[in-house]
Coordinates of C-alpha atoms and ligand atoms in Angstrom, one line a residue:
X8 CA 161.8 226.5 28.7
X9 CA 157.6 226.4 29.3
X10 CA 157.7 223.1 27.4
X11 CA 160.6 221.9 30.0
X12 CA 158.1 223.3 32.5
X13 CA 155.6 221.3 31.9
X14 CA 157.5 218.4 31.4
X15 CA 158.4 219.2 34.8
X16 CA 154.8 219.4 36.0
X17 CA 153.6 216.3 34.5
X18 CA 156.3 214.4 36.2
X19 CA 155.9 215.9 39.3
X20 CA 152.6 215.1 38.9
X21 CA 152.9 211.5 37.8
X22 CA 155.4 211.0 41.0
X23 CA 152.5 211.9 43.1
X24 CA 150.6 209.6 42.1
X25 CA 152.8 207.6 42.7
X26 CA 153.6 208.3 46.1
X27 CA 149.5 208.5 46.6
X28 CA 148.7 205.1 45.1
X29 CA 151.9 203.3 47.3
X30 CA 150.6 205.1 50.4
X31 CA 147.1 203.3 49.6
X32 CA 148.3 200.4 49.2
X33 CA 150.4 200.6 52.4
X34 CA 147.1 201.6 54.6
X35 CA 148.1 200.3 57.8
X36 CA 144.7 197.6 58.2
X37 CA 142.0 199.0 60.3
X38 CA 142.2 199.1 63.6
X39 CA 139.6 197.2 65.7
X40 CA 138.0 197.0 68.7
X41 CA 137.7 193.2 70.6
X42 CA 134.8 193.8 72.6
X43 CA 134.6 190.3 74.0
X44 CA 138.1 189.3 75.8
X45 CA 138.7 187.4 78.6
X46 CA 141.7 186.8 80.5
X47 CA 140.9 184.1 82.3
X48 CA 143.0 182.6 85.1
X49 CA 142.4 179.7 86.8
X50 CA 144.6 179.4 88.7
X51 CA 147.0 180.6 86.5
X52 CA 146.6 182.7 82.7
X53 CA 147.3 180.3 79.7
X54 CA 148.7 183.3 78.2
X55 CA 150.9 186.0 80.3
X56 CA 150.1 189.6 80.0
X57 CA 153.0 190.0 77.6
X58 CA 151.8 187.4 75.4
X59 CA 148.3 188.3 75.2
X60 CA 149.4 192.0 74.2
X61 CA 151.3 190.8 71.6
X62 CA 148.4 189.2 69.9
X63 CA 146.6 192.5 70.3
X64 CA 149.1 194.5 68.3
X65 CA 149.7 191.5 65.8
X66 CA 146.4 192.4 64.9
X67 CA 146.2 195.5 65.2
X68 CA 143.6 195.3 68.1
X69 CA 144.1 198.9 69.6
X70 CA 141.1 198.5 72.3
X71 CA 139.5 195.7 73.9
X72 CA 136.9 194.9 76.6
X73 CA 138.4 192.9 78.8
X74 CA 137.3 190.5 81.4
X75 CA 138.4 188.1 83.6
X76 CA 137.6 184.9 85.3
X77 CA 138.4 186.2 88.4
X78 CA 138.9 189.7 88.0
X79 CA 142.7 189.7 88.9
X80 CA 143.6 189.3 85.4
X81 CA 141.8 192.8 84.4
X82 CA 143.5 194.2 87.2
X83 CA 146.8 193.2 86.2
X84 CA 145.7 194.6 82.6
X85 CA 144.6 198.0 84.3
X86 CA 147.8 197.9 86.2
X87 CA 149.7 197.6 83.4
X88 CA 148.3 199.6 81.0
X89 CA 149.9 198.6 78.1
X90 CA 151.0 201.2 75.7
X91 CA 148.6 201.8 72.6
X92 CA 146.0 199.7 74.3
X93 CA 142.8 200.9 75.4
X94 CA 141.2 199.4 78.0
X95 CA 137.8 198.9 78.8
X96 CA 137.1 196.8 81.9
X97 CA 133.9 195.3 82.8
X98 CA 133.1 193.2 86.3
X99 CA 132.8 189.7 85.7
X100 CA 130.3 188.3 88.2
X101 CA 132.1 184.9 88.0
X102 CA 135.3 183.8 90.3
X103 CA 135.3 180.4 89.0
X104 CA 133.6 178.4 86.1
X105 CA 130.6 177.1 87.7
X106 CA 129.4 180.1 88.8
X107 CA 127.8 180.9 85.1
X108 CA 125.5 178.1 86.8
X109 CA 124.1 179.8 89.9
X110 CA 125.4 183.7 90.2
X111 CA 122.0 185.0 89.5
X112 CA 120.5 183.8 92.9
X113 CA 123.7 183.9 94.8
X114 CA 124.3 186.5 97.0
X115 CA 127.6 186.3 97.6
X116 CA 127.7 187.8 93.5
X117 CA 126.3 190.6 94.3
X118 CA 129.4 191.6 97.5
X119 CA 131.4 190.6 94.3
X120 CA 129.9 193.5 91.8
X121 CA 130.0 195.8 94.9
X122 CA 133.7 195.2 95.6
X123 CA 134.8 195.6 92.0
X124 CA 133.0 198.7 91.7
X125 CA 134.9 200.1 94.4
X126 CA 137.9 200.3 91.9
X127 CA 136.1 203.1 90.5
X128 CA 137.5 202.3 86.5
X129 CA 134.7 199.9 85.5
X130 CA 132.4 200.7 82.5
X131 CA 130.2 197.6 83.0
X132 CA 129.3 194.0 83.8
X133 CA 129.6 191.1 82.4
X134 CA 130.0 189.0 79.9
X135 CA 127.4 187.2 82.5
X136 CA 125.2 184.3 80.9
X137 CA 121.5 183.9 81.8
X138 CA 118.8 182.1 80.1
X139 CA 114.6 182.4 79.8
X140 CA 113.1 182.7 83.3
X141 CA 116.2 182.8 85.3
X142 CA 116.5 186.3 84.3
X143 CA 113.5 187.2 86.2
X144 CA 115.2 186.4 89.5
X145 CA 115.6 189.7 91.8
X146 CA 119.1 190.0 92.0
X147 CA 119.1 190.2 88.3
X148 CA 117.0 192.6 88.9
X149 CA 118.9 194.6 91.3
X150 CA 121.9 194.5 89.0
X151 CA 120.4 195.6 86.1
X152 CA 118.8 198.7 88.4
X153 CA 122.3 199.2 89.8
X154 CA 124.3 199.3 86.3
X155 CA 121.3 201.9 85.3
X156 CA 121.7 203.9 88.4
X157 CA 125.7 203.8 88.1
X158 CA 126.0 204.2 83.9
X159 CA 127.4 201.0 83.2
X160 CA 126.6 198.8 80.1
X161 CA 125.8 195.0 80.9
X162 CA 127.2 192.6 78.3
X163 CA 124.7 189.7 78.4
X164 CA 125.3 186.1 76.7
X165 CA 121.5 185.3 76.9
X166 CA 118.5 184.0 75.0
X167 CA 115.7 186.5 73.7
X168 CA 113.7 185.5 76.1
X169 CA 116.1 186.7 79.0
X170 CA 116.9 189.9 76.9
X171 CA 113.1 190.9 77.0
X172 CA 113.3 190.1 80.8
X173 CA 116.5 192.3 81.0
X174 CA 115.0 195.2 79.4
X175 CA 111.6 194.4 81.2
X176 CA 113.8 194.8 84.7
X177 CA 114.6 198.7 83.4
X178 CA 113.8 200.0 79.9
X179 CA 116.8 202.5 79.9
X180 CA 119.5 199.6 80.4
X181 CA 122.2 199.7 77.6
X182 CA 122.6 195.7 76.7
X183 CA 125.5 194.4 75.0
X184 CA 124.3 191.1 73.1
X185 CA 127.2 188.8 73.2
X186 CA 126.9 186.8 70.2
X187 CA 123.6 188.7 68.6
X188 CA 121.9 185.5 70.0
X189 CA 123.8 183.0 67.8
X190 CA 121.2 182.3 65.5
X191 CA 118.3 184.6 65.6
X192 CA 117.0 185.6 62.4
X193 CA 118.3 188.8 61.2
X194 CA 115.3 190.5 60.7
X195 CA 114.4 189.9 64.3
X196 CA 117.4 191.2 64.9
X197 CA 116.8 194.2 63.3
X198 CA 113.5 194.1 65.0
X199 CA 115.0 194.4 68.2
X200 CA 117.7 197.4 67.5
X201 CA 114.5 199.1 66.4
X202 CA 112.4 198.9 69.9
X203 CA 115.2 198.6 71.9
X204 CA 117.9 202.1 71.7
X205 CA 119.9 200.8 74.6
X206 CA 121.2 197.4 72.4
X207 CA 124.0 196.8 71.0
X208 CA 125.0 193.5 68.6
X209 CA 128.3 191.7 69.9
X210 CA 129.2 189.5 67.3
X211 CA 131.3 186.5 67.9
X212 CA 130.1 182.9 67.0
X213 CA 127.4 184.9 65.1
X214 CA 126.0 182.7 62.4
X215 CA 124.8 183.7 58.6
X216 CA 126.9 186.6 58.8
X217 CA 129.1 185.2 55.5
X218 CA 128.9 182.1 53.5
X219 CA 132.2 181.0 51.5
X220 CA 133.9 184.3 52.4
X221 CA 131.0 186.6 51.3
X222 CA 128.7 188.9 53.7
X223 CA 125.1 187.2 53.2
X224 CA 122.6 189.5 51.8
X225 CA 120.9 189.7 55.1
X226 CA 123.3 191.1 57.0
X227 CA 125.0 193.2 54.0
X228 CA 121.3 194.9 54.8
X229 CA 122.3 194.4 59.1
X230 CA 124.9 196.4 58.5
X231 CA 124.1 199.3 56.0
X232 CA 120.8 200.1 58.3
X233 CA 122.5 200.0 61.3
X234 CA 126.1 199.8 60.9
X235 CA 126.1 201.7 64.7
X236 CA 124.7 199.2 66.4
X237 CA 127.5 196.2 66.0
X238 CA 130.8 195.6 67.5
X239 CA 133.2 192.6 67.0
X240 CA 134.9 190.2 69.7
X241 CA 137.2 186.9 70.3
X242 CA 135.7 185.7 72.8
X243 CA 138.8 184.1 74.3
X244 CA 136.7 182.3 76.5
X245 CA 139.1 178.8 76.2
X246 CA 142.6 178.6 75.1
X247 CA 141.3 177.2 71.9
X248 CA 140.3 180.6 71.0
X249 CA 143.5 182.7 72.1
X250 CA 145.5 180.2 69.3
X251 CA 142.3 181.2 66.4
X252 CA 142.8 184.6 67.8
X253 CA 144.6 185.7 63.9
X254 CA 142.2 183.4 62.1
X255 CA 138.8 184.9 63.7
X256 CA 139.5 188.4 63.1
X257 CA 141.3 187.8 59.5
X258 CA 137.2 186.3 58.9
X259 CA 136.0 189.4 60.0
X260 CA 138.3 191.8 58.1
X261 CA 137.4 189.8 54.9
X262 CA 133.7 190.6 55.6
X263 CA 134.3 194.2 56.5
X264 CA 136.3 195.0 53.1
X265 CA 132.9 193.8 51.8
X266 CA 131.3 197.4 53.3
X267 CA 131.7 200.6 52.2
X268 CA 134.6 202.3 54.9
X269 CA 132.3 204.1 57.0
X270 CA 130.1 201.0 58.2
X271 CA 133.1 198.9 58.1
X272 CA 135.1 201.8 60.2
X273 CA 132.0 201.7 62.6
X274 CA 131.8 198.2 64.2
X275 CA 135.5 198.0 63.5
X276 CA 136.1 200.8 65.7
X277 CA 134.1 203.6 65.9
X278 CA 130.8 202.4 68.0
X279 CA 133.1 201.2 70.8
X280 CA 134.6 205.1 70.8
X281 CA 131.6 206.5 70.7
X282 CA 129.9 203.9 73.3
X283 CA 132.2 204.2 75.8
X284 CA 133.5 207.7 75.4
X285 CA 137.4 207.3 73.9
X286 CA 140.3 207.4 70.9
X287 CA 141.3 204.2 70.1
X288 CA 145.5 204.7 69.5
X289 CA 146.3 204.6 66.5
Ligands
LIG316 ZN1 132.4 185.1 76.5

């Protein structure tokens, strides 16, 4: 009877196992956060709303950061509020392409930031894109005071030389680097996390970050010093980029299961939670 017992035990045990090792390999993949999205529509979305949601969950993108060219589209998205995605809108200071030419001295932009702000849900602005001295200009100035004032992040396509501007314009502003700067060497990089608390690396079209599938050694050293400092995005800034959508985050999850789980869980995730105050859904 003790023998059966045992007998009973180990296989009890063994079926455990079992069930643990088949649960693993089951993980649901990890949930990320696309913290560069546009919806742009001009005059009308490439993708509808359904369409664009169903890329989200295809893979498994529970939150984004979504912006629009104009804002209509992130209304609609607000308005919506699509179930098991978060939301976090930013004002776009753009209503049509070539304003990314001339918003920084137009005045007009800054009625535009006012208006959106009005709706009361925004958590910043941008993606805007400034370069060198045109960040100097005072209504850059003004916007970077107002975000500041108001607690909203700025997420800045821009050259270093703009970024120093930026941060010149008010020390305490919290910078979202679209693109890490493309190219800038990774210890400059690191460089500028250290002097600068309120930045944060956004990393689409980043370059060097793997080479043939593998995380570089440079930025397997990024990541493990300052795995909180990153997040990951599309950037569906052309349609081009809605039909890579699968394609661009497969190449990042192939370089995040090169990290240990808890950096990988942090730009995959848990830096947009913790920057902008929410649970991702599951
Ligand atoms: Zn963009």
């Amino acid at each position: 009877m003790r023998m059966f017992h045992g007998i009973g035990r180990l296989a009890i045990a063994a079926a455990m196992l079992t069930l643990a090792s088949g649960a693993q390999a089951q993980q649901p993949p990890l949930k990320i956060f696309d913290a560069h999205m546009h919806w742009n529509q001009e005059p009308n979305p490439f993708y509808s709303l359904d369409k664009i949601v169903e890329v989200f969950r295809r893979n498994n993108i529970t939150g984004v950061l979504a912006t629009s060219r104009p804002n209509k589209g992130t209304h609609q998205l607000m308005d919506a509020k699509p179930e098991g995605l978060w939301i976090v809108p930013f004002i776009r200071p753009y209503r049509v392409r070539a304003d990314i030419q001339t918003w920084f001295d137009d005045p007009s932009i800054w009625d535009l930031i006012q208006d959106e702000y009005k709706r009361g849900y925004y958590r910043g602005i941008g993606e805007f894109h400034i370069y060198g001295k045109s960040a100097l200009s005072a209504l850059v100035k003004r916007i970077v005071d107002f975000a500041v004032e108001r607690d909203l992040y700025l997420h800045a396509h821009c050259d270093e030389e703009a970024l120093l501007i930026l941060f010149g314009h008010n020390p305490k502003a919290r910078i979202i680097w679209a693109h890490t700067g493309f190219s800038t060497p990774p210890a400059r990089v690191a460089e500028l996390l250290r002097i600068y608390p309120g930045l944060t690396g956004e990393l689409s079209y980043r370059g060097g970050i793997s080479a043939g599938g593998q995380l570089t050694p440079e930025w397997r050293e990024l990541f493990t010093r300052h795995s909180e400092r990153f997040l990951l995005g599309s950037d569906t800034w052309i349609n081009e980029r809605w039909f890579s959508y699968d394609a661009i985050f497969k190449e990042y999850r192939t370089w995040l299961a090169q990290l240990p789980p808890e950096p990988a869980g942090r730009i995959a995730h848990s830096n947009a939670e913790r920057l902008f105050g929410d649970k991702m859904p599951n």
